[in-house]
CSV table of C-alpha atoms and ligand atoms in Angstrom, one decimal:
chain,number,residue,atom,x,y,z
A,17,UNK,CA,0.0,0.0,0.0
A,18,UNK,CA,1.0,3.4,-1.0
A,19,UNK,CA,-0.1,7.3,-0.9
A,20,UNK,CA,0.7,8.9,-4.0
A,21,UNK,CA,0.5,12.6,-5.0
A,22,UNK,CA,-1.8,12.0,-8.5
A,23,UNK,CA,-2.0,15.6,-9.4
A,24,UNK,CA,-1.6,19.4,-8.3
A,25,UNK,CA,-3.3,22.4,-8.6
A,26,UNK,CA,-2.9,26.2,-6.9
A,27,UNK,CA,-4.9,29.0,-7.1
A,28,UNK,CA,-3.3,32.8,-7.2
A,29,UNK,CA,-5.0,35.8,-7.0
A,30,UNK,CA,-4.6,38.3,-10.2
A,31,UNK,CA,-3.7,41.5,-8.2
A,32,UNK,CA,0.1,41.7,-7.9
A,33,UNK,CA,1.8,43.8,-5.0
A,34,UNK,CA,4.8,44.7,-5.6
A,35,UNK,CA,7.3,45.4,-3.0
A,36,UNK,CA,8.2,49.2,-4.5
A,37,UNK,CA,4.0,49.4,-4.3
A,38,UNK,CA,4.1,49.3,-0.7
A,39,UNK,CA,6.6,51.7,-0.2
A,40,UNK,CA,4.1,53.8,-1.8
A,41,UNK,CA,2.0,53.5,1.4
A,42,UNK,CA,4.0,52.3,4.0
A,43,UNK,CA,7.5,53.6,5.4
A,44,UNK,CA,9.4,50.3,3.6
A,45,UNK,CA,11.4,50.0,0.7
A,46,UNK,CA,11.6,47.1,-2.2
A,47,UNK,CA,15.6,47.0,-0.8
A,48,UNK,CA,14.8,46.7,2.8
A,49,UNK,CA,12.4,43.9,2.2
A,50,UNK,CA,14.1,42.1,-0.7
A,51,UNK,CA,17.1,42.0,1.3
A,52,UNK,CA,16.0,40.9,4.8
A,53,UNK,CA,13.2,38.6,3.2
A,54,UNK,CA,13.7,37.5,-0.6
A,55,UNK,CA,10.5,39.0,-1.5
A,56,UNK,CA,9.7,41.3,-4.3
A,57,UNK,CA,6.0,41.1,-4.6
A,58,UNK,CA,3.0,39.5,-2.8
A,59,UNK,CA,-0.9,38.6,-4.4
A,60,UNK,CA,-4.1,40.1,-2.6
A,61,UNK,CA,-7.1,38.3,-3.1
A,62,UNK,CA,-10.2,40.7,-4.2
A,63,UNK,CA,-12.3,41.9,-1.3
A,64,UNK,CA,-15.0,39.4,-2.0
A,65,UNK,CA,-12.6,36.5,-2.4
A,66,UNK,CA,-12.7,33.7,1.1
A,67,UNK,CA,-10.0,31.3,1.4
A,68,UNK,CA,-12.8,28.5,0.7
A,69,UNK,CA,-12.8,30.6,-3.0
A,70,UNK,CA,-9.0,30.2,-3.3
A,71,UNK,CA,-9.3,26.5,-2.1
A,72,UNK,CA,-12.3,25.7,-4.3
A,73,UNK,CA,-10.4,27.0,-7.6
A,74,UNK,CA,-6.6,25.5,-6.4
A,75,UNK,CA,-9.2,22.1,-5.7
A,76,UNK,CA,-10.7,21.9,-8.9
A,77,UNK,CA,-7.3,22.6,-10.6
A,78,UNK,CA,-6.1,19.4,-8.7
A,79,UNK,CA,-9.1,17.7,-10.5
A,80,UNK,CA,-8.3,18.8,-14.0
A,81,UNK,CA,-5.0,17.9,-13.7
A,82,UNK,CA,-5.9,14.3,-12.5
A,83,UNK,CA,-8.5,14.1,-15.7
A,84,UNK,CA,-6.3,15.9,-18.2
A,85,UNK,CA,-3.6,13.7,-17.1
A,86,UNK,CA,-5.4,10.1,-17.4
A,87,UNK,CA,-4.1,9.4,-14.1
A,88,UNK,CA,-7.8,8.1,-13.2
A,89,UNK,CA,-10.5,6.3,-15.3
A,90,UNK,CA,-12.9,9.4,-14.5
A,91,UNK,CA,-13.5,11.5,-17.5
A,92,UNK,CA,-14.4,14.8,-15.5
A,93,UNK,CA,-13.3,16.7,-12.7
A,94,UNK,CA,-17.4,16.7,-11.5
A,95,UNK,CA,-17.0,12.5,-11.7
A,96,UNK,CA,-13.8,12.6,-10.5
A,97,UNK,CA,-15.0,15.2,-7.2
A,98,UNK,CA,-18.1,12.4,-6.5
A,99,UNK,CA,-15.1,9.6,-6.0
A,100,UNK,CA,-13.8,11.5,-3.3
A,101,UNK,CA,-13.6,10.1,-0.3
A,102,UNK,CA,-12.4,13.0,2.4
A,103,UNK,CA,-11.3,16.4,1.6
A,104,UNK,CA,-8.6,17.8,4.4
A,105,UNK,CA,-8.2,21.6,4.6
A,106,UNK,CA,-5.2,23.6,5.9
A,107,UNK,CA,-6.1,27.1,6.7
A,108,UNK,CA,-5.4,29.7,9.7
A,109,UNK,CA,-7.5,31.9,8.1
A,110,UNK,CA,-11.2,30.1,7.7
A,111,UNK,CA,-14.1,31.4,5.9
A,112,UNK,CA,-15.6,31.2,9.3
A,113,UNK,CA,-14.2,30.9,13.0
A,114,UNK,CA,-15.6,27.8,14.6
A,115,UNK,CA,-17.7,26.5,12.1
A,116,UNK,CA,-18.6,25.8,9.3
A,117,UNK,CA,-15.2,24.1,8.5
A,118,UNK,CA,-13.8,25.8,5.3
A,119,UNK,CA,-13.5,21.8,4.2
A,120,UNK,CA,-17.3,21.6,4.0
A,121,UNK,CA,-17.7,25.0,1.7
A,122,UNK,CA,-15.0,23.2,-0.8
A,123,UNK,CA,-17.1,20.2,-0.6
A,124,UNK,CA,-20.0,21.7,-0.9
A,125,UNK,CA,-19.2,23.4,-4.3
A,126,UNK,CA,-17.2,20.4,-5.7
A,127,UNK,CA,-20.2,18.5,-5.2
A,128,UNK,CA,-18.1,15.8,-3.5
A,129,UNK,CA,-21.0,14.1,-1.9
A,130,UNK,CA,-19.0,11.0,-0.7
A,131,UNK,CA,-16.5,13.2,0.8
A,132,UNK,CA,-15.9,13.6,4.2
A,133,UNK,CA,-14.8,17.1,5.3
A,134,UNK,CA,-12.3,18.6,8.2
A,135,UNK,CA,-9.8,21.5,8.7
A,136,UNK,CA,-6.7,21.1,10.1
A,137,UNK,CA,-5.1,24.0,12.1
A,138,UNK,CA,-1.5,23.6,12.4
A,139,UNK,CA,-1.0,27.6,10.7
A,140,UNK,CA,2.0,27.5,8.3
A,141,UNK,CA,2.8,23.9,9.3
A,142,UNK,CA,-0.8,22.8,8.0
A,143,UNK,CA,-0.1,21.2,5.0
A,144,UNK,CA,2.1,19.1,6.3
A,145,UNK,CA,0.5,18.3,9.1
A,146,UNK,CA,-2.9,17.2,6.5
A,147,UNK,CA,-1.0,15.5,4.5
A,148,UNK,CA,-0.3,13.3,7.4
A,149,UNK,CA,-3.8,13.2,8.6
A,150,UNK,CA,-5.0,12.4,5.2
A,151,UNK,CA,-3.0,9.4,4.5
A,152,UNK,CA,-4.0,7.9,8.3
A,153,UNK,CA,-7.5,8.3,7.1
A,154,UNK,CA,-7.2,6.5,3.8
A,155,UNK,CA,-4.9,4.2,5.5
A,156,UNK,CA,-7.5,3.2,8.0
A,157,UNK,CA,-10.6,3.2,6.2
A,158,UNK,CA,-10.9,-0.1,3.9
A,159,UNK,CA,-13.2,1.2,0.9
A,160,UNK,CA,-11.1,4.9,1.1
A,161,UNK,CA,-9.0,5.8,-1.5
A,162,UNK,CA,-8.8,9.2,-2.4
A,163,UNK,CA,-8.4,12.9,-0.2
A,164,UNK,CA,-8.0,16.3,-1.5
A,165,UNK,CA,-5.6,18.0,0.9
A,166,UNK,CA,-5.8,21.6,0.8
A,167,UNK,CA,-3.8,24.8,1.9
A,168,UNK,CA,-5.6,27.9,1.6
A,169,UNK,CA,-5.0,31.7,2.9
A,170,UNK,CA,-6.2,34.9,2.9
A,171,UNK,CA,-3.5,36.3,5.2
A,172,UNK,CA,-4.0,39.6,4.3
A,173,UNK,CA,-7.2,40.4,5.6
A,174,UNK,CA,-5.7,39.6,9.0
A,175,UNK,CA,-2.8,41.8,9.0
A,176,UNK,CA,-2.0,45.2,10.5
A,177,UNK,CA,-1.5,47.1,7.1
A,178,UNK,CA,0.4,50.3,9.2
A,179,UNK,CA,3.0,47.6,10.8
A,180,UNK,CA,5.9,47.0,8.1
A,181,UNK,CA,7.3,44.5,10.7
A,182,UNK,CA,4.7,42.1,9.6
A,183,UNK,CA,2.6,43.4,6.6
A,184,UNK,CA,5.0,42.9,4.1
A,185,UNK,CA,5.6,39.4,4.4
A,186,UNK,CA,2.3,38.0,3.8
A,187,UNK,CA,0.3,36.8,0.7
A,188,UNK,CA,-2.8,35.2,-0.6
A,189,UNK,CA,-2.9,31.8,-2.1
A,190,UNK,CA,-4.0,28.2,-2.3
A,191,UNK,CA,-2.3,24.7,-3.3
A,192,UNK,CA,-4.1,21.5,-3.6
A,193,UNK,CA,-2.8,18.1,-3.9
A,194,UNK,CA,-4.7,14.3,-4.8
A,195,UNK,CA,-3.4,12.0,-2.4
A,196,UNK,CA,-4.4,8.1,-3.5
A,197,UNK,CA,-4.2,5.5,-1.6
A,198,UNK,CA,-2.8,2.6,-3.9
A,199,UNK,CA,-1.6,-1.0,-4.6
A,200,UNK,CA,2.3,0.1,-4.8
A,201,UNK,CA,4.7,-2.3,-3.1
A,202,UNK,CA,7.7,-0.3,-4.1
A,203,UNK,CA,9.2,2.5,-2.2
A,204,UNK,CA,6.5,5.3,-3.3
A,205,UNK,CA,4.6,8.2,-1.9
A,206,UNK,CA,4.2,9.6,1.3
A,207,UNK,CA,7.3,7.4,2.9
A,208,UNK,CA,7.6,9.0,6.7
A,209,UNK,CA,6.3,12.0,8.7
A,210,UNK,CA,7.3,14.1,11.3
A,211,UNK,CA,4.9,16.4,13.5
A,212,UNK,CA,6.4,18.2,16.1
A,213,UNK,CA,5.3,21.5,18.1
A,214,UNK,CA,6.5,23.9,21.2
A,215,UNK,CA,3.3,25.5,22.6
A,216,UNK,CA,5.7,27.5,24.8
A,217,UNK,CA,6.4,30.2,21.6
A,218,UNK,CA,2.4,30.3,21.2
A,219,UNK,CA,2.4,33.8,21.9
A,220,UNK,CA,4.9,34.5,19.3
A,221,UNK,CA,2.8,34.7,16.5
A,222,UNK,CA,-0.7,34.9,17.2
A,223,UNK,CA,-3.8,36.0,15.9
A,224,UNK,CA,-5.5,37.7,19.6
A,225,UNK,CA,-9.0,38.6,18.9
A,226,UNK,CA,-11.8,36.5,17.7
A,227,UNK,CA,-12.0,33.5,19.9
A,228,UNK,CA,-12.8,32.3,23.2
A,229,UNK,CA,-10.0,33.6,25.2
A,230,UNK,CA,-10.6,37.1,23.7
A,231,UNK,CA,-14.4,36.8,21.8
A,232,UNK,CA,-16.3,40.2,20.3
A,233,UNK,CA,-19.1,41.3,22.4
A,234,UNK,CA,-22.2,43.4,22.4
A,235,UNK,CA,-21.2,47.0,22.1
A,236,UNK,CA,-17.6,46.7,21.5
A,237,UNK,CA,-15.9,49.5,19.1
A,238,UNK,CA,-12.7,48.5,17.3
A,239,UNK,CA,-10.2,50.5,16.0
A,240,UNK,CA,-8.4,47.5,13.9
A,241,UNK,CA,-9.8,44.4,12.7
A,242,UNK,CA,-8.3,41.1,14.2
A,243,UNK,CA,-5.0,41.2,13.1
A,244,UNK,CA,-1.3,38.9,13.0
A,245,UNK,CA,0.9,39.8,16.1
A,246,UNK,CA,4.6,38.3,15.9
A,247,UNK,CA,7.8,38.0,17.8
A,248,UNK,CA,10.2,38.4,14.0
A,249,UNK,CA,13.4,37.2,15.9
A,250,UNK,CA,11.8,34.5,18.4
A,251,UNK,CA,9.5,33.0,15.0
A,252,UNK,CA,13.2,33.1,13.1
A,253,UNK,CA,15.4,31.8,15.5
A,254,UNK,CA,12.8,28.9,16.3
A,255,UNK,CA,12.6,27.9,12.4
A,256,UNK,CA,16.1,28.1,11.6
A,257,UNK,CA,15.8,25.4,14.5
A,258,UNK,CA,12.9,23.7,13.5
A,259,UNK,CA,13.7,23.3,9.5
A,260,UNK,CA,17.4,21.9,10.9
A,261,UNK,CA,16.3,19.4,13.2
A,262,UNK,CA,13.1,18.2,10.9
A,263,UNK,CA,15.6,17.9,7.9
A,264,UNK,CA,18.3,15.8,9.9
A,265,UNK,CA,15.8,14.1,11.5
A,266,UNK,CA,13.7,12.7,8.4
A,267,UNK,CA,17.0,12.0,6.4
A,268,UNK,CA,18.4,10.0,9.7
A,269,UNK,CA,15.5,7.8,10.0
A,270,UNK,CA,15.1,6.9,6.6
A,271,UNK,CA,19.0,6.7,6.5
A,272,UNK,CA,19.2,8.6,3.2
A,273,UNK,CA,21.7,11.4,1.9
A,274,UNK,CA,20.9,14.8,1.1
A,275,UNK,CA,22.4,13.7,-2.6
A,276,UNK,CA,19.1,11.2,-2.9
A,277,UNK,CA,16.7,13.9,-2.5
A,278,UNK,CA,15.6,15.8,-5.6
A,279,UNK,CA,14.5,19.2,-3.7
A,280,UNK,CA,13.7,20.1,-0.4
A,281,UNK,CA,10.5,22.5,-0.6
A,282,UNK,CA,10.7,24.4,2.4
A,283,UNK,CA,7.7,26.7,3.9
A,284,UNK,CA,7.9,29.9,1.9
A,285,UNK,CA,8.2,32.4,4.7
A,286,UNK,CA,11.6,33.8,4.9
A,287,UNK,CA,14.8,33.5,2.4
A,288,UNK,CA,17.2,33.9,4.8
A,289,UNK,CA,15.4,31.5,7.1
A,290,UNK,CA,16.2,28.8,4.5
A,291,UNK,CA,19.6,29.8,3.4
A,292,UNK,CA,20.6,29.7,7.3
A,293,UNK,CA,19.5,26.0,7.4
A,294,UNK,CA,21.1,25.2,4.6
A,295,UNK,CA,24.2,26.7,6.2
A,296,UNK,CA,23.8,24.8,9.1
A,297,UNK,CA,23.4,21.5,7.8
A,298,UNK,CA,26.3,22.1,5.1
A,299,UNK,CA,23.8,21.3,2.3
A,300,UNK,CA,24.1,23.3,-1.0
A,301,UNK,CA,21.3,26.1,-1.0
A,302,UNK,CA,20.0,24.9,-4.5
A,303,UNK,CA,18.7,22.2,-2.9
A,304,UNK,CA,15.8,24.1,-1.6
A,305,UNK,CA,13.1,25.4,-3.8
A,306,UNK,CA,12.0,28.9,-3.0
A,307,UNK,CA,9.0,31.1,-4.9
A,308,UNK,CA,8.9,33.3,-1.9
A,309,UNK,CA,9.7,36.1,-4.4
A,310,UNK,CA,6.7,36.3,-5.9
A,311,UNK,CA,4.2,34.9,-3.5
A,312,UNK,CA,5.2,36.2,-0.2
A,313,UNK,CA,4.3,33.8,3.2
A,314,UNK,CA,1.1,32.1,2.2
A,315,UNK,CA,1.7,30.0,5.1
A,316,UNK,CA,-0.2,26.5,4.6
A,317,UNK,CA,-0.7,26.8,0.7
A,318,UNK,CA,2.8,27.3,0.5
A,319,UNK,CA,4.2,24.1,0.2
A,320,UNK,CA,1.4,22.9,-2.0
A,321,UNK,CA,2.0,26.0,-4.3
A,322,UNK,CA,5.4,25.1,-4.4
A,323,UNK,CA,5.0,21.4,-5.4
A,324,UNK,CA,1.9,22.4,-8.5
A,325,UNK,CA,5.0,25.1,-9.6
A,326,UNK,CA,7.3,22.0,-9.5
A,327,UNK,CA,4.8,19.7,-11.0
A,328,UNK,CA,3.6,22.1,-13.9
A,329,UNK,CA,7.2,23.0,-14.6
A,330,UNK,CA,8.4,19.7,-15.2
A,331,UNK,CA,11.1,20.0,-12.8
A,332,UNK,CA,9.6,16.6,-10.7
A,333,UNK,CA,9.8,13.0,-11.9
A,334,UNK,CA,8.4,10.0,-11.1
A,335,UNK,CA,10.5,7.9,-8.8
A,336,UNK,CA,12.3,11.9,-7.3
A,337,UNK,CA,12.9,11.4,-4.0
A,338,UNK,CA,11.7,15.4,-1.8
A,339,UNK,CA,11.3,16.5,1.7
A,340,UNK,CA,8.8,19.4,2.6
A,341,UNK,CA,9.3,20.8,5.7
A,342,UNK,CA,7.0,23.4,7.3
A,343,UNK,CA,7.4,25.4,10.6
A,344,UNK,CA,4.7,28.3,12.2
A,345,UNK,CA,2.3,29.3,14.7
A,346,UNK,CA,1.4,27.0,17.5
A,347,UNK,CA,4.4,26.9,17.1
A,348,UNK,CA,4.2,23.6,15.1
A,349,UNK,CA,6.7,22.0,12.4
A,350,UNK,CA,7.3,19.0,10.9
A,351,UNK,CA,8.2,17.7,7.4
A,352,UNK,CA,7.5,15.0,4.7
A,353,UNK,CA,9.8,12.7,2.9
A,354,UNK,CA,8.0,11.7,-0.6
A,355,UNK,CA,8.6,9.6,-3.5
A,356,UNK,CA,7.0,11.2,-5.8
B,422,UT7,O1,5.3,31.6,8.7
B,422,UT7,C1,6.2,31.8,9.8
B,422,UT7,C2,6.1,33.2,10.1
B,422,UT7,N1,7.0,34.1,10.2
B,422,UT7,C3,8.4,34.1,10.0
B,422,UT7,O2,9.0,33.1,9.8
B,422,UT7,C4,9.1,35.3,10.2
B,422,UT7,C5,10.4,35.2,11.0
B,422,UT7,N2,11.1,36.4,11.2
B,422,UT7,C6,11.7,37.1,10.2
B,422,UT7,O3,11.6,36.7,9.1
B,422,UT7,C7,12.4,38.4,10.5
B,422,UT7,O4,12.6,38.5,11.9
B,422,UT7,C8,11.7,39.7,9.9
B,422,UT7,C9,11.7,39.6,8.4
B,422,UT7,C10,10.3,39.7,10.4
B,422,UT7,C11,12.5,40.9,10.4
B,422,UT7,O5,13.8,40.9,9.9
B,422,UT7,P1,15.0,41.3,10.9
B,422,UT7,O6,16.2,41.3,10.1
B,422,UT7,O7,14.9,40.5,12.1
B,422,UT7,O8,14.7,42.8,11.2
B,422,UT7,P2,14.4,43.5,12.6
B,422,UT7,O9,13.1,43.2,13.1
B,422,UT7,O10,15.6,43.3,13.5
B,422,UT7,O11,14.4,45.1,12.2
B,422,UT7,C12,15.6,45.7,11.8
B,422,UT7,C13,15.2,47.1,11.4
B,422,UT7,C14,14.4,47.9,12.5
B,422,UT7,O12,14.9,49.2,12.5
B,422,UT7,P3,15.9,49.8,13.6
B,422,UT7,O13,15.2,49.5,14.9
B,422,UT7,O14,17.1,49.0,13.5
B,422,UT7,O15,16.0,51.2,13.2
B,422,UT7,C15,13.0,47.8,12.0
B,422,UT7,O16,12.2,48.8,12.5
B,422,UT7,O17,14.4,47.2,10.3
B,422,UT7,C16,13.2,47.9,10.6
B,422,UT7,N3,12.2,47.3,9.8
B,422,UT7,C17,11.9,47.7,8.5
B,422,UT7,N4,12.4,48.7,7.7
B,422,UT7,C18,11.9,48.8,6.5
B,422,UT7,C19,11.3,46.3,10.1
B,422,UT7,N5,10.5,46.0,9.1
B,422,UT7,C20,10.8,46.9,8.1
B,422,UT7,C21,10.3,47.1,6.8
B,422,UT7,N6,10.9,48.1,6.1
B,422,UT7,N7,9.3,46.4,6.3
């Protein structure tokens, strides 16, 4: 038994931000931010856009792929949706707080009636985190076989747009990935896991209002909307960290070299985050893919943007060997070694 990746999809929102655009606005500079983050330009989804929107269109993406593809005996994405058998969303920010799950809006419109639907909230560890949870679902259910896993994000209508400490780092986005479980008996798939987390640094990046520690109520007046508060140098130290010890860690277990691996697709959140891994683990920086430059942090549909970009541009093969590794809020991290 195997869980293969079938197909990719990602969804990016038209309207480009570039950095020298916010300078416009916002006491930054496209040198400050390029230099210090390895981002020139972010997309902002349109004010009527939700993340289920983002996930819906990165979703059925996935499903054309799959079709176009042959890599199932469906002839539609709308036959293929109906053989679903769970969809798994990563998001931090929801359509809704609490419920409905952002899963069952996706469902909803892909008409996946055999689907089951959940969100996972592990922030910009959440795809790999779902990933995870989705293959122990199809793993454990006899008649499952296929689960749409999901990152989607509309970070920027949760950010404090007058603090350049944090504004200019986030984007909009979504990746979507079919994960089938199969009859492979060869090395193949989602090979090994790790999910970690150190709720001692919650505070360092947290969203405060909105939920049960800190709800609205009657009467209340707000100045700002619910917005992302970080720590930079805690969240930066700890994924330095994090993205070292996940790395090591997977490669050790599975006893394999940093020369078997194809590319390491790190969470998009911070160049220099990456290249100081890299650093420390004496691995050459081309290793790692990075699109940061043009997406921004999209935190859980980073990695799956980063694999469809990999997919579509033909720079993945059957039989590669990758590790994502993802690391945020909670804080969580973790990573995934695939055969892909
Ligand atoms: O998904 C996971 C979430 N987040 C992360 O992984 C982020 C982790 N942290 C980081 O990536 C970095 O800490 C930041 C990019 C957020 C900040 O970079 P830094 O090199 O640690 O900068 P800093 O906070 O030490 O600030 C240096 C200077 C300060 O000015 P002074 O006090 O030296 O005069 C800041 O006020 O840069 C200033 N600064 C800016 N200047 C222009 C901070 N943000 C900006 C800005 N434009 N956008």
């Amino acid at each position: 038994m195997a869980f293969e990746i079938k197909a990719t999809g990602r969804a990016i929102p038209q309207r480009r931000v570039s950095n020298k655009e916010l300078a416009q606005k916002i006491d930054t500079s496209d040198e400050w931010i390029w230099s210090h983050t390895g981002i020139r330009a972010r997309h902002i989804a349109s004010a009527d856009t939700a993340a289920s929107d983002l996930g819906f269109e990165a979703a059925w993406n996935v499903l054309e792929m799959a079709v176009e593809q042959g890599v199932c005996m469906e002839k539609t994405p709308e036959e293929l949706a109906h053989t679903l058998d769970m969809i798994v969303v990563a998001t931090t920010t929801p359509d809704f707080y609490g419920c409905p799950s952002t899963a069952c809006l996706i469902q909803n419109r892909l008409h996946a009636k055999n689907a089951g639907a959940m969100d996972v909230s592990a922030a910009c560890s959440g795809f790999i985190y779902g990933l995870e949870t989705a293959a122990g679902i199809l793993g454990t259910g006899k008649g499952r076989k296929r689960c749409l896993v999901i990152g989607c994000e509309i970070l920027s209508r949760f950010i404090d747009w007058n603090d350049r400490g944090t504004c200019v780092l986030f984007g909009d986005g979504a990746g979507a990935v079919l994960l089938e479980k199969t009859d492979a008996t060869d090395i193949r798939g989602l090979l090994k896991t790790i999910l970690r987390a150190d709720g001692t640094g919650s505070e360092n990046l947290i969203i405060k209002k909105g939920g049960s520690r800190n709800a609205y109520r009657a009467g209340d007046v707000f100045e700002f909307a619910s917005f992302i508060e970080m720590n930079g140098h805690a969240v930066y130290n700890f994924a330095v960290g994090a993205v070292t010890e996940i790395i090591r860690d997977l490669l050790k277990t599975e006893n394999i070299s940093v020369d078997e691996l194809r590319w390491i697709v790190p969470h998009q959140a911070n160049a220099r985050i990456v290249q100081a891994a890299a650093k420390r683990l004496g691995f050459p920086p081309e290793k790692f893919f990075l699109n940061i430059e043009e997406y921004a942090n999209t935190s859980s549909a980073s990695i799956p943007i980063a694999l469809d970009e990999l997919n579509r541009g033909g720079y993945l093969k059957k039989g590669d060997m990758i590790l994502c590794v993802g690391f945020g809020a909670g804080l969580t991290y973790g990573g995934n070694l695939i055969v892909w």
